CSV table of C-alpha atoms and ligand atoms in Angstrom, one decimal:
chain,number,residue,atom,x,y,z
X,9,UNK,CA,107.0,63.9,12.5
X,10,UNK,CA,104.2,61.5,14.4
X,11,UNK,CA,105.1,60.5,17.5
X,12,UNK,CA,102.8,57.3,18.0
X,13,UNK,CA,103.0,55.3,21.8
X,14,UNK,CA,102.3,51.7,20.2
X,15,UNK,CA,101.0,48.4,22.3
X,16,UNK,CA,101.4,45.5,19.8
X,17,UNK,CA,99.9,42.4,22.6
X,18,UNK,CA,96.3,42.7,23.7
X,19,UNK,CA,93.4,40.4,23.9
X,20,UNK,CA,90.2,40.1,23.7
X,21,UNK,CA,87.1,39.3,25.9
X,22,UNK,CA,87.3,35.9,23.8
X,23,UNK,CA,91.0,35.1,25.4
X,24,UNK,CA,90.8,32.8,28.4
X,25,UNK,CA,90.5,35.0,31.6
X,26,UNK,CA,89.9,38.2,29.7
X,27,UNK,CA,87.7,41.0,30.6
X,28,UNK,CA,84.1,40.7,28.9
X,29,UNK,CA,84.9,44.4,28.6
X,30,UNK,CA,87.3,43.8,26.4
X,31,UNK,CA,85.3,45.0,23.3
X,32,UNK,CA,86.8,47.1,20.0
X,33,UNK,CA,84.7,50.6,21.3
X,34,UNK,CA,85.6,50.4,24.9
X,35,UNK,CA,89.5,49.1,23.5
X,36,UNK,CA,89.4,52.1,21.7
X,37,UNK,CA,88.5,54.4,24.7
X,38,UNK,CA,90.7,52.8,27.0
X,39,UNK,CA,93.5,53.8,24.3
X,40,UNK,CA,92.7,57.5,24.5
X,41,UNK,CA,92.4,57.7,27.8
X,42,UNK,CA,95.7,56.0,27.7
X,43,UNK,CA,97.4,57.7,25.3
X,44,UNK,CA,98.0,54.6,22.8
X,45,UNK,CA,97.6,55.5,19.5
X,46,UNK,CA,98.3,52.0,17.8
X,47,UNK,CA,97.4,49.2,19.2
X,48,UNK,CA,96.9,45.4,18.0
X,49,UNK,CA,93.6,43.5,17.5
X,50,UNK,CA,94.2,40.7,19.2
X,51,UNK,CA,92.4,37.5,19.1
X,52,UNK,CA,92.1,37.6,15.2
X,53,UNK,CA,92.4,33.6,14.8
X,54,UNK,CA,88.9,33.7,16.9
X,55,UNK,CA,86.0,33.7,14.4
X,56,UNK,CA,83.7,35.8,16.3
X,57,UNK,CA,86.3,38.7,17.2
X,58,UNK,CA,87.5,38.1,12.8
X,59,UNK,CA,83.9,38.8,12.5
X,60,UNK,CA,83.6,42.0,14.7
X,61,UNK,CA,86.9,43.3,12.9
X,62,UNK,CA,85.7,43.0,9.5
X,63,UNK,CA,82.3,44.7,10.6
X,64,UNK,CA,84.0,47.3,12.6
X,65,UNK,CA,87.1,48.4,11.4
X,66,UNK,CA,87.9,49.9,8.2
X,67,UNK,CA,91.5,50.4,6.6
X,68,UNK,CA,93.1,54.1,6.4
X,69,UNK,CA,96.1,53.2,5.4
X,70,UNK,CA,97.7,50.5,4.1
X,71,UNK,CA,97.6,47.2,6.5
X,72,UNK,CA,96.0,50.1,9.6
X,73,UNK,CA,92.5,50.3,11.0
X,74,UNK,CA,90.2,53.2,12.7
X,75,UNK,CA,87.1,51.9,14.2
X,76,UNK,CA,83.9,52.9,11.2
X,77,UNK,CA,82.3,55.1,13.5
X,78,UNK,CA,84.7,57.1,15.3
X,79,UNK,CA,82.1,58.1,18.2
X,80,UNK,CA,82.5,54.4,19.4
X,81,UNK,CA,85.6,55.4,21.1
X,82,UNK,CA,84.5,57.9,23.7
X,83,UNK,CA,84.9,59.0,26.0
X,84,UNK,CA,88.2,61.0,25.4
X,85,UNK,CA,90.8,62.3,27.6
X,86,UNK,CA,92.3,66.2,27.3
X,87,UNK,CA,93.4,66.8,24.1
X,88,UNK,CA,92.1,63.4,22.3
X,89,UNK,CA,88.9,64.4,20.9
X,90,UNK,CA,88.1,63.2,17.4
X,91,UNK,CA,89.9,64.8,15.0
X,92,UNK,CA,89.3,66.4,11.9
X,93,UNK,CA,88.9,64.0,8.8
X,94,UNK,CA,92.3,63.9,6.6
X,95,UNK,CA,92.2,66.4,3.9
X,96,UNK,CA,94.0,63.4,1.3
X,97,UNK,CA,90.8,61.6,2.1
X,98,UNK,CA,88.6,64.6,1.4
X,99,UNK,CA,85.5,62.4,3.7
X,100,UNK,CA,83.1,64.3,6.1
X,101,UNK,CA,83.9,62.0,9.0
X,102,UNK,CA,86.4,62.6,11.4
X,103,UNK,CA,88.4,60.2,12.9
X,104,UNK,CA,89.5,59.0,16.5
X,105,UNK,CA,93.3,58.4,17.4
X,106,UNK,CA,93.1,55.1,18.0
X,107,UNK,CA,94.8,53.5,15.0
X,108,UNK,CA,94.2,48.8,15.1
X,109,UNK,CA,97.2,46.9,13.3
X,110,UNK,CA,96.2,43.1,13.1
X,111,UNK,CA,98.4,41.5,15.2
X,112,UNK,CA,97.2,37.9,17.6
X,113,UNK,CA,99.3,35.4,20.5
X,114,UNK,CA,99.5,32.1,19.9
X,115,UNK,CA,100.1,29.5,21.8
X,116,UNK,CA,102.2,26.1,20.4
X,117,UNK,CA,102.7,23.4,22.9
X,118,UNK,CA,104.6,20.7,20.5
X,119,UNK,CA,107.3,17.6,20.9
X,120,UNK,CA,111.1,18.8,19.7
X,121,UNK,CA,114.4,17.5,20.7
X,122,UNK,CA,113.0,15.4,23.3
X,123,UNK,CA,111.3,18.1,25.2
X,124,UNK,CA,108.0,19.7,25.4
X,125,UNK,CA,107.9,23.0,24.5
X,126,UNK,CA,105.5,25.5,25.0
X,127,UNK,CA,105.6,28.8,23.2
X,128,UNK,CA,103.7,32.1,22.7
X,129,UNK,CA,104.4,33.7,19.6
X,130,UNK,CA,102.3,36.9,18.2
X,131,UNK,CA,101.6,37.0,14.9
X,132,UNK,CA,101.0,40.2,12.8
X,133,UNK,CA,99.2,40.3,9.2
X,134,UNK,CA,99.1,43.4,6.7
X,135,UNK,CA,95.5,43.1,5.8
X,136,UNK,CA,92.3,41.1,6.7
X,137,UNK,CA,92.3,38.8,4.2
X,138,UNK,CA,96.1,37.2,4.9
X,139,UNK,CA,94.4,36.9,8.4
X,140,UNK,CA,91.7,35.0,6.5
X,141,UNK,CA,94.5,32.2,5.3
X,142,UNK,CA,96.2,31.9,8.5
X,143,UNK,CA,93.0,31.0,10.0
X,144,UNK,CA,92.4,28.7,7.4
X,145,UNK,CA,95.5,26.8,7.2
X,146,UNK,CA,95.4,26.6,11.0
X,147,UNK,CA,91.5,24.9,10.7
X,148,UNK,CA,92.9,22.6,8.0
X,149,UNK,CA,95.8,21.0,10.2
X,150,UNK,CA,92.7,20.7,13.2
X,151,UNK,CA,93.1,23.6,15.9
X,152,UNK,CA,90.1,24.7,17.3
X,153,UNK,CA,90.1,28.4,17.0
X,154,UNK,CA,86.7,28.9,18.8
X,155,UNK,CA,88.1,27.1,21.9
X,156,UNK,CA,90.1,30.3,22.8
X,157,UNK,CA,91.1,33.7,21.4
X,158,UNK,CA,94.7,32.6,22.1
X,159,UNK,CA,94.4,28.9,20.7
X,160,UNK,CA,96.6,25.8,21.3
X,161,UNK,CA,97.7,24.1,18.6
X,162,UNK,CA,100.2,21.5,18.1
X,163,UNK,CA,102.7,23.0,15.5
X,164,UNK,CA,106.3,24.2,16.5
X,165,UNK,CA,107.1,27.4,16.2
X,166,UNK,CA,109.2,26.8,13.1
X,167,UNK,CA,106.0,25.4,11.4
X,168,UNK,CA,104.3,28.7,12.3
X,169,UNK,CA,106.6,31.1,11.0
X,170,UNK,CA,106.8,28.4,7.5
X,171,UNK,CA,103.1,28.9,7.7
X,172,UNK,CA,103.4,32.7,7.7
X,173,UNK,CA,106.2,32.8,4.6
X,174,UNK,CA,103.9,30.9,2.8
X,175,UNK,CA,100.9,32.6,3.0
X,176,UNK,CA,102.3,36.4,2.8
X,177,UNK,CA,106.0,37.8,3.3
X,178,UNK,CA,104.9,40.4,5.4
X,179,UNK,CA,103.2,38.1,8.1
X,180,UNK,CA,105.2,38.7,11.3
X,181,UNK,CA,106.3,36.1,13.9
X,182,UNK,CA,107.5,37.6,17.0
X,183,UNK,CA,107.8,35.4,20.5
X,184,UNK,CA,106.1,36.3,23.3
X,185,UNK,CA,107.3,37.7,27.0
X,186,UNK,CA,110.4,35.7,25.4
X,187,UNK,CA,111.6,34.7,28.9
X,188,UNK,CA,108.3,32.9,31.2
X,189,UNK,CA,109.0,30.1,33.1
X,190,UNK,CA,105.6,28.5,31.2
X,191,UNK,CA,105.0,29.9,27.7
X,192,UNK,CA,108.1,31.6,26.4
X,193,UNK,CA,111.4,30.5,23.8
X,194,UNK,CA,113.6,31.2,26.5
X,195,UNK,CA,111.4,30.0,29.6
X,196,UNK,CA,113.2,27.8,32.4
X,197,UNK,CA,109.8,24.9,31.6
X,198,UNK,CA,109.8,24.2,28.5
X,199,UNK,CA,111.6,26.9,26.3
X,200,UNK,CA,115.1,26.8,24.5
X,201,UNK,CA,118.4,27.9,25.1
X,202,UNK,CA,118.7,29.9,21.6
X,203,UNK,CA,116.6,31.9,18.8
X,204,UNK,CA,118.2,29.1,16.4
X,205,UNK,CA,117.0,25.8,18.3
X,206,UNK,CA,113.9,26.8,18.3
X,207,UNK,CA,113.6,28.4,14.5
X,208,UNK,CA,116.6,26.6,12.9
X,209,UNK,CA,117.1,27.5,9.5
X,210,UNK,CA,114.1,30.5,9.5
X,211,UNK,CA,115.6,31.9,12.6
X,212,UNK,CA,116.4,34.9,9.9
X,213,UNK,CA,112.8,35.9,10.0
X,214,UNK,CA,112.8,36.3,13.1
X,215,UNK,CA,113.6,39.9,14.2
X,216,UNK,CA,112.7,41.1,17.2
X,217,UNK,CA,111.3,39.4,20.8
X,218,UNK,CA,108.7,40.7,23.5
X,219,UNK,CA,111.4,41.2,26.4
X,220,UNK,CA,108.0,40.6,28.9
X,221,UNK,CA,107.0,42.3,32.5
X,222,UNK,CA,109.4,40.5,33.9
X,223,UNK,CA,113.0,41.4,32.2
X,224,UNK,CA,114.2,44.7,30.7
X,225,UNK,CA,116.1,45.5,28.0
X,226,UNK,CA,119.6,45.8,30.2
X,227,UNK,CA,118.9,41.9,31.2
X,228,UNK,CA,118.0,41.2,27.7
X,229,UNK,CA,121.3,42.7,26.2
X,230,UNK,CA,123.6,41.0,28.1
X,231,UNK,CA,123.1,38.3,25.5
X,232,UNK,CA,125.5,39.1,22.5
X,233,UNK,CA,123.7,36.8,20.4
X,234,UNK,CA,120.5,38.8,20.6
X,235,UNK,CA,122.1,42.3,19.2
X,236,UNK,CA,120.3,41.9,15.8
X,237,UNK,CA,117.7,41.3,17.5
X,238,UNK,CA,115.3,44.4,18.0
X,239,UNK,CA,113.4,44.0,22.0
X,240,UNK,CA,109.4,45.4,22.0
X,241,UNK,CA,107.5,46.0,24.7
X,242,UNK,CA,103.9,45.3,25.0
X,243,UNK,CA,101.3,45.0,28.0
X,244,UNK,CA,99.3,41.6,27.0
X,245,UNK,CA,96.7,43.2,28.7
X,246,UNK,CA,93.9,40.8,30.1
X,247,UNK,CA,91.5,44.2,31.0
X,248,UNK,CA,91.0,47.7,29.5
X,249,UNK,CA,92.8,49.2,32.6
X,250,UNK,CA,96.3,46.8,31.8
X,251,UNK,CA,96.5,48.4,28.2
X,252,UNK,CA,99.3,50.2,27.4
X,253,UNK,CA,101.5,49.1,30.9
X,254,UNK,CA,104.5,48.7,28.6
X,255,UNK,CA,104.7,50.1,25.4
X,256,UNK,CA,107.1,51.3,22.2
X,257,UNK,CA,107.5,54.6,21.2
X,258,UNK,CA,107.5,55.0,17.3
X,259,UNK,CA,108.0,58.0,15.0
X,260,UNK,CA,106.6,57.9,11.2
X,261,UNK,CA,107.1,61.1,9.2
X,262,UNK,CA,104.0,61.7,8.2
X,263,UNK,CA,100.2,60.2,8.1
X,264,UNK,CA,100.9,59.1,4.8
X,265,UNK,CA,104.0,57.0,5.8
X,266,UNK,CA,101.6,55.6,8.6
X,267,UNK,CA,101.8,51.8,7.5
X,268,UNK,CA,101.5,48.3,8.8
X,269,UNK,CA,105.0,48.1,6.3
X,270,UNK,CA,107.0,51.2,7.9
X,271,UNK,CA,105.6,50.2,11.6
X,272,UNK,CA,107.1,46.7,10.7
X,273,UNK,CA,110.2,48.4,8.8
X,274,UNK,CA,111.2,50.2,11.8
X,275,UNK,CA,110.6,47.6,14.4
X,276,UNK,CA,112.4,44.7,12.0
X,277,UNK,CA,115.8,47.3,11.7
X,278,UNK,CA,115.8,48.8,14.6
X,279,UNK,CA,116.1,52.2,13.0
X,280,UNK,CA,116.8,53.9,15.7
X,281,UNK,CA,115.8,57.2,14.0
X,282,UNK,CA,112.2,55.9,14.2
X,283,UNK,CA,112.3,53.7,17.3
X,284,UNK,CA,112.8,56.1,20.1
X,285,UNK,CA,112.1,54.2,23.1
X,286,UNK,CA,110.3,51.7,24.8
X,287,UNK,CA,108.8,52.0,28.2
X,288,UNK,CA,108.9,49.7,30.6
X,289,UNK,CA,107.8,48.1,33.8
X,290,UNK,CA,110.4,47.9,36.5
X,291,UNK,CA,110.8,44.3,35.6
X,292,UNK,CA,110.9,43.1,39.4
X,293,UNK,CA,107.7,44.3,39.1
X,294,UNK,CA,106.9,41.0,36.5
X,295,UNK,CA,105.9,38.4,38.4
X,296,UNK,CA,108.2,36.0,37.3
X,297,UNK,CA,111.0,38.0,37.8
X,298,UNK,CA,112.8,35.8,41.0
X,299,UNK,CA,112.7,32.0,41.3
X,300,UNK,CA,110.5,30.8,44.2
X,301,UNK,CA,107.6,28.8,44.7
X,302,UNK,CA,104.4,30.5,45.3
X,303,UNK,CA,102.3,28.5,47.5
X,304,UNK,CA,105.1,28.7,50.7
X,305,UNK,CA,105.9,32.4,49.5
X,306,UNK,CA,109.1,31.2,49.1
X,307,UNK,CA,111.3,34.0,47.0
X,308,UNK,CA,114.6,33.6,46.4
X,309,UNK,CA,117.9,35.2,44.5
X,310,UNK,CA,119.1,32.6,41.4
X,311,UNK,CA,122.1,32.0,43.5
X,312,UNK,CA,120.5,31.2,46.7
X,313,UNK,CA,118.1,29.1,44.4
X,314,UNK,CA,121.0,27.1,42.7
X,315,UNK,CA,122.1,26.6,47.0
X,316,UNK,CA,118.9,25.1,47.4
X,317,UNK,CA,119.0,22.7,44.7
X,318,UNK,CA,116.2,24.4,42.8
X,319,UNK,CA,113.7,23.1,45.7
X,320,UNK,CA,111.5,24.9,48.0
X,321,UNK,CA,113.9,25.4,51.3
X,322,UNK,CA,110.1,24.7,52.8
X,323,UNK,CA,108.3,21.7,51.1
X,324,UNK,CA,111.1,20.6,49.1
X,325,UNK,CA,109.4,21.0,45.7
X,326,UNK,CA,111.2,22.6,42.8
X,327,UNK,CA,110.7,25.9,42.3
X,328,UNK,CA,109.4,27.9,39.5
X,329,UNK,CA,113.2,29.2,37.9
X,330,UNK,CA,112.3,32.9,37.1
X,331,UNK,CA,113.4,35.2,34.3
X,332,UNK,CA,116.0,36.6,36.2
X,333,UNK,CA,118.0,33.0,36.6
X,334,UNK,CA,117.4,32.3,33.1
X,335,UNK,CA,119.1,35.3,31.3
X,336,UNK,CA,121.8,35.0,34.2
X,337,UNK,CA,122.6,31.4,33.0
X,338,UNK,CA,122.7,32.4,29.2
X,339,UNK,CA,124.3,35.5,29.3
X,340,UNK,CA,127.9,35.4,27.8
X,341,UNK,CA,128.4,39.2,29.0
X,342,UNK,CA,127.8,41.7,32.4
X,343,UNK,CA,125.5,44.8,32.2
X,344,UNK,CA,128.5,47.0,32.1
X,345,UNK,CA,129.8,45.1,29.1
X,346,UNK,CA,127.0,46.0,26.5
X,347,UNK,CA,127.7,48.5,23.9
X,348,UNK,CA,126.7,52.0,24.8
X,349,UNK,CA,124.3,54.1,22.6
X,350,UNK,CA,124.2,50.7,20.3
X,351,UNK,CA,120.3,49.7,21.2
X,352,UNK,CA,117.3,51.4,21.5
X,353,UNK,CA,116.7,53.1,25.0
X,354,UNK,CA,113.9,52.9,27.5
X,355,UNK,CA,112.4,54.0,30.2
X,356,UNK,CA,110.9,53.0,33.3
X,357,UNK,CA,107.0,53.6,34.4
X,358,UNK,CA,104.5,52.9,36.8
X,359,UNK,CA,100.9,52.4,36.2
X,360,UNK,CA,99.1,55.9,37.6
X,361,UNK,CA,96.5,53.9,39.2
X,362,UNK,CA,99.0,52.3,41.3
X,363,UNK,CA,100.6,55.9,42.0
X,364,UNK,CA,97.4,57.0,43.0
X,365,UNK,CA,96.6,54.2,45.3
X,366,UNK,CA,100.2,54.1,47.0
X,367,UNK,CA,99.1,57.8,47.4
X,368,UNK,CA,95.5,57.4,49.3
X,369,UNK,CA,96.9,53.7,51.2
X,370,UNK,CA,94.6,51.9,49.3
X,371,UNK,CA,94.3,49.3,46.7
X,372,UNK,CA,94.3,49.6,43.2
X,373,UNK,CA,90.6,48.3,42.7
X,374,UNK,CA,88.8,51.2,45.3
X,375,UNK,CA,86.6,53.6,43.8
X,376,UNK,CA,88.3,56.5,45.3
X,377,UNK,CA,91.6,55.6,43.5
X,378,UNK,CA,89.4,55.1,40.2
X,379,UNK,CA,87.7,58.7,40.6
X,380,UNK,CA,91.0,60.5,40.7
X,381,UNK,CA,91.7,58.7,38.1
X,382,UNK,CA,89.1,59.5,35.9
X,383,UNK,CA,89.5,63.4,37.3
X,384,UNK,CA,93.0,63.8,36.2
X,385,UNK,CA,92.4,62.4,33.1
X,386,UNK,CA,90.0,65.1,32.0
X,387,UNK,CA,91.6,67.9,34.0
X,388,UNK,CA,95.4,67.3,32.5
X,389,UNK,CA,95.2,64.8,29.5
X,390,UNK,CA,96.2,61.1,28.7
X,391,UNK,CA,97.4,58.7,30.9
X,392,UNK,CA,101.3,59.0,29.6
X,393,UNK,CA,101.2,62.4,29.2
X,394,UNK,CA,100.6,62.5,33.2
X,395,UNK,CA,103.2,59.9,33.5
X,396,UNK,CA,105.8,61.1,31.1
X,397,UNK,CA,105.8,64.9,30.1
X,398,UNK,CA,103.1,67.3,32.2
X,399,UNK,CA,104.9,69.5,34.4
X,400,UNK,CA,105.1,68.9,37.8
X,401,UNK,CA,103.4,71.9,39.4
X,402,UNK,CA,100.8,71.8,36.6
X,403,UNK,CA,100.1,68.0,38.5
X,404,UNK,CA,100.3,69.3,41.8
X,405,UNK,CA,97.8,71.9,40.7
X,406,UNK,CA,94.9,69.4,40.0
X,407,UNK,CA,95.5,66.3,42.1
X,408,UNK,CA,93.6,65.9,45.0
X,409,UNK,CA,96.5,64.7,47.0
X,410,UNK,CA,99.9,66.5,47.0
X,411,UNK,CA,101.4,63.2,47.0
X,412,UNK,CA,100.3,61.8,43.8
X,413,UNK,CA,102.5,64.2,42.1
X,414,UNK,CA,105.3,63.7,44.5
X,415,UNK,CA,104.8,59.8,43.7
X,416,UNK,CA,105.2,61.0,39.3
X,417,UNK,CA,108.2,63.1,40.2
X,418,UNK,CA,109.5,60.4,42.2
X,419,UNK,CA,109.0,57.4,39.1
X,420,UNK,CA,110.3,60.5,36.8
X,421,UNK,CA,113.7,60.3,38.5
X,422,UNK,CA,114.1,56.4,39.1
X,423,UNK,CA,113.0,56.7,43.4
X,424,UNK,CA,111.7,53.5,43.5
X,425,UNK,CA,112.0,50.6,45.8
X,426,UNK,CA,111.4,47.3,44.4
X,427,UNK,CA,110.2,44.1,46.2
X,428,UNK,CA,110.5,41.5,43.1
X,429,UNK,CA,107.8,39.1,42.1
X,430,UNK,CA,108.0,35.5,42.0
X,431,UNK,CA,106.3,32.2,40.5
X,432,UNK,CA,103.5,34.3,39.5
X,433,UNK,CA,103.4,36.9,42.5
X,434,UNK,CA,103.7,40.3,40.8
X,435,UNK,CA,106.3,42.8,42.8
X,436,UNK,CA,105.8,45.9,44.2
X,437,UNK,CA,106.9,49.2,43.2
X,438,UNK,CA,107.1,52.3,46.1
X,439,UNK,CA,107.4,55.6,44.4
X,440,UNK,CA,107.0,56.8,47.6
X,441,UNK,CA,110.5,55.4,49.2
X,442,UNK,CA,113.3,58.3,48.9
X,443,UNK,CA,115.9,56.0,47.4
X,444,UNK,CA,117.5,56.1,44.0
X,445,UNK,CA,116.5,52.4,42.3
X,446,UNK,CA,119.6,50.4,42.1
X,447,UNK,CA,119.3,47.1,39.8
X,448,UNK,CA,121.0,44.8,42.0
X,449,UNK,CA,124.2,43.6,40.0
X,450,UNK,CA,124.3,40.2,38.4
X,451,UNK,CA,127.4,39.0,37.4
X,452,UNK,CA,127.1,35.0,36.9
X,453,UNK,CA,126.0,31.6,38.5
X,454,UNK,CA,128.0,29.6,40.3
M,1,ZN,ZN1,101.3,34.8,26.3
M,2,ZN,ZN1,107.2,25.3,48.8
């Protein structure tokens, strides 16, 4: 069995505020130092990033890239050094881990029902050249793919996934961080109140949603209508260090079996023989997780918002709903009510740069938090490995400060204390607080 730790929403340094870093060989490193082993493209509408993907990657197996030259993607963490070449292939190269599947974000902004709506949606393609159509039939109708590596385009969502049928029945539509106030089917702005509204009659195609940073899979399954529905996690990173921040954990049972069809097949049932987890921020983390409005640093609970009108209790503007408030308001169930052991589990992590900052009392960006960083990578292995399954006292045996392991064992057993984000705010997580993490309970809105 391959256990693969996949991130299916990434961009590109052509994506509005992306990182110029943001290149396939430094992608690729960032993955192994990670620990990602599939990850999308991103940005594949763009013409100059199609143009680096044709050049650079090559398939291995059906509808999955490796980067040509495997040496693009050093440096490696512990244990992720390129690998021999695959005897079926019987080549003299040897390979990186890093495994591309072509997958993009969207963005439709579009009249329907009387509303604007404004939706992300990724969009996955088994090969190059169905990417090749998409692009084209996006050109014909006028969209500007050079504007941005996540264009704008008029066409509804429903138009997009026709598009996809049409061109190749194994073109993916999936909506994106499915509950932002801004971009999302579900957001409080300009989103909808079901899967079907939005996709009427090709809501069958569409199988599974990107719960977002800000909501979890326990908020999202307090929806019975979404329990066909399979929930991903991805990090939409913007920079190489925000890869992997949420991810899905996959099993295939063999390189062979290692497809853009059986990555799709398992995601699309939910075989939970092959999907074993997903791991996740803590989604006050998000920062659209509470209403509020930012400029006052207002941040409020959905009740105390509904109290206030939905207006800033300070300047009287309304506030930015969050994701909490909106899967409250269409929930038709409480947490306690959804089916055990009938969905896929997850689990909860924190970035290890943050750990190691809360650690040393200093932000994120410092260059002593990045040096640890970079030391514990090649001392102990990949980023998740640190996070997930290293032992403890093996940790404590190369950190340079007791507490960064302290801070892991801590975000191991769920002793976290949450401050939630709002109207674009990200929370904060403390792995250092001694308390258990208790989602506070949300029954239903007045
Ligand atoms: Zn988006
Ligand atoms: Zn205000």
């Amino acid at each position: 069995m391959l256990k693969q730790i996949v991130d299916l929403h990434v961009h590109s340094k052509y994506s509005r505020a992306c990182s110029p870093q943001l290149d396939l060989p430094n992608i690729a490193a960032a993955c192994n130092k990670k620990g990602i082993d599939i990850i999308a493209t991103g940005d594949f509408t763009h013409p100059a990033w199609f143009k680096r993907l044709e050049e650079n990657l090559e398939e291995t197996s059906e509808g999955v890239y490796e980067l040509r030259d495997p040496t693009l993607a050093l440096p490696f963490a512990k244990g992720r050094e390129i690998v021999a070449p695959l005897l079926s292939k019987g080549g003299g190269r040897g390979r990186s881990h890093v495994r591309f599947v072509l997958g993009t974000e969207i963005s439709c902004i579009y009249s329907h029902k009387d509303k604007t709506r404004r939706l992300h949606l990724l969009i996955f393609a088994p090969n190059l050249e169905a990417v090749r159509k998409f692009n084209a039939e996006l050109e014909k109708r006028g969209v500007n793919l050079k504007a941005d590596g996540r264009p704008i385009m008029g066409l509804s969502g429903k138009e997009i996934v026709q598009i996809c049928l049409d061109i190749d029945k194994n073109m993916w539509v999936v909506p994106a961080h499915a509950w932002t106030p801004w971009f999302a089917v579900f957001g409080s702005k300009s989103g909808y109140d079901s899967l079907e509204e939005c996709f009427e009659e090709l809501t069958p195609h569409i199988t599974a949603i990107e719960t977002g940073l800000s909501s979890d899979p326990t908020m999202n399954r307090r929806l019975s209508r979404l329990d066909n529905i399979t929930l991903i996690s991805n990090s939409d990173a913007h920079s190489l260090e925000k890869l992997g921040r949420e991810a899905n954990i996959l099993q295939f049972n063999d390189e062979e079996s290692l497809t853009y069809a059986e990555l799709k097949r398992i995601i699309t049932t939910g075989d939970r023989k092959k999907f074993l987890n997903t791991i996740e921020f803590y989604p006050e983390e998000g920062k659209y997780y509470a209403d509020g409005h930012a400029d006052c640093k207002i941040s409020l609970t959905p009740e105390e918002a509904i109290t206030n009108k939905l207006k800033c209790p300070k300047c009287q503007r309304p506030l930015t709903v969050g994701v909490l408030h909106r899967v409250v308001a269409l929930a038709d169930r409480d947490e306690k009510e959804i089916p055990k052991n009938k969905f896929i589990p997850h689990q909860y992590a924190v970035p290890l740069l943050e750990i190691i900052a809360g650690a040393f009392r200093v932000g994120v960006a410092s260059k002593k938090v990045r040096a640890e960083y970079e030391s514990l990578i090649k001392k102990l292995g990949a980023e998740f490995d640190i996070l997930l399954n290293i032992p403890i006292d093996k940790i404590e045996g190369a950190v340079s400060n007791k507490n960064i392991a302290f801070g892991i064992q801590n975000m191991r057993a769920g002793k976290v204390a949450v401050k939630p984000g709002y109207d674009g705010i990200f929370g904060v997580v403390d792995v250092f607080s001694d308390k258990k993490y208790h989602r506070p309970v949300q029954t239903s809105l007045l």
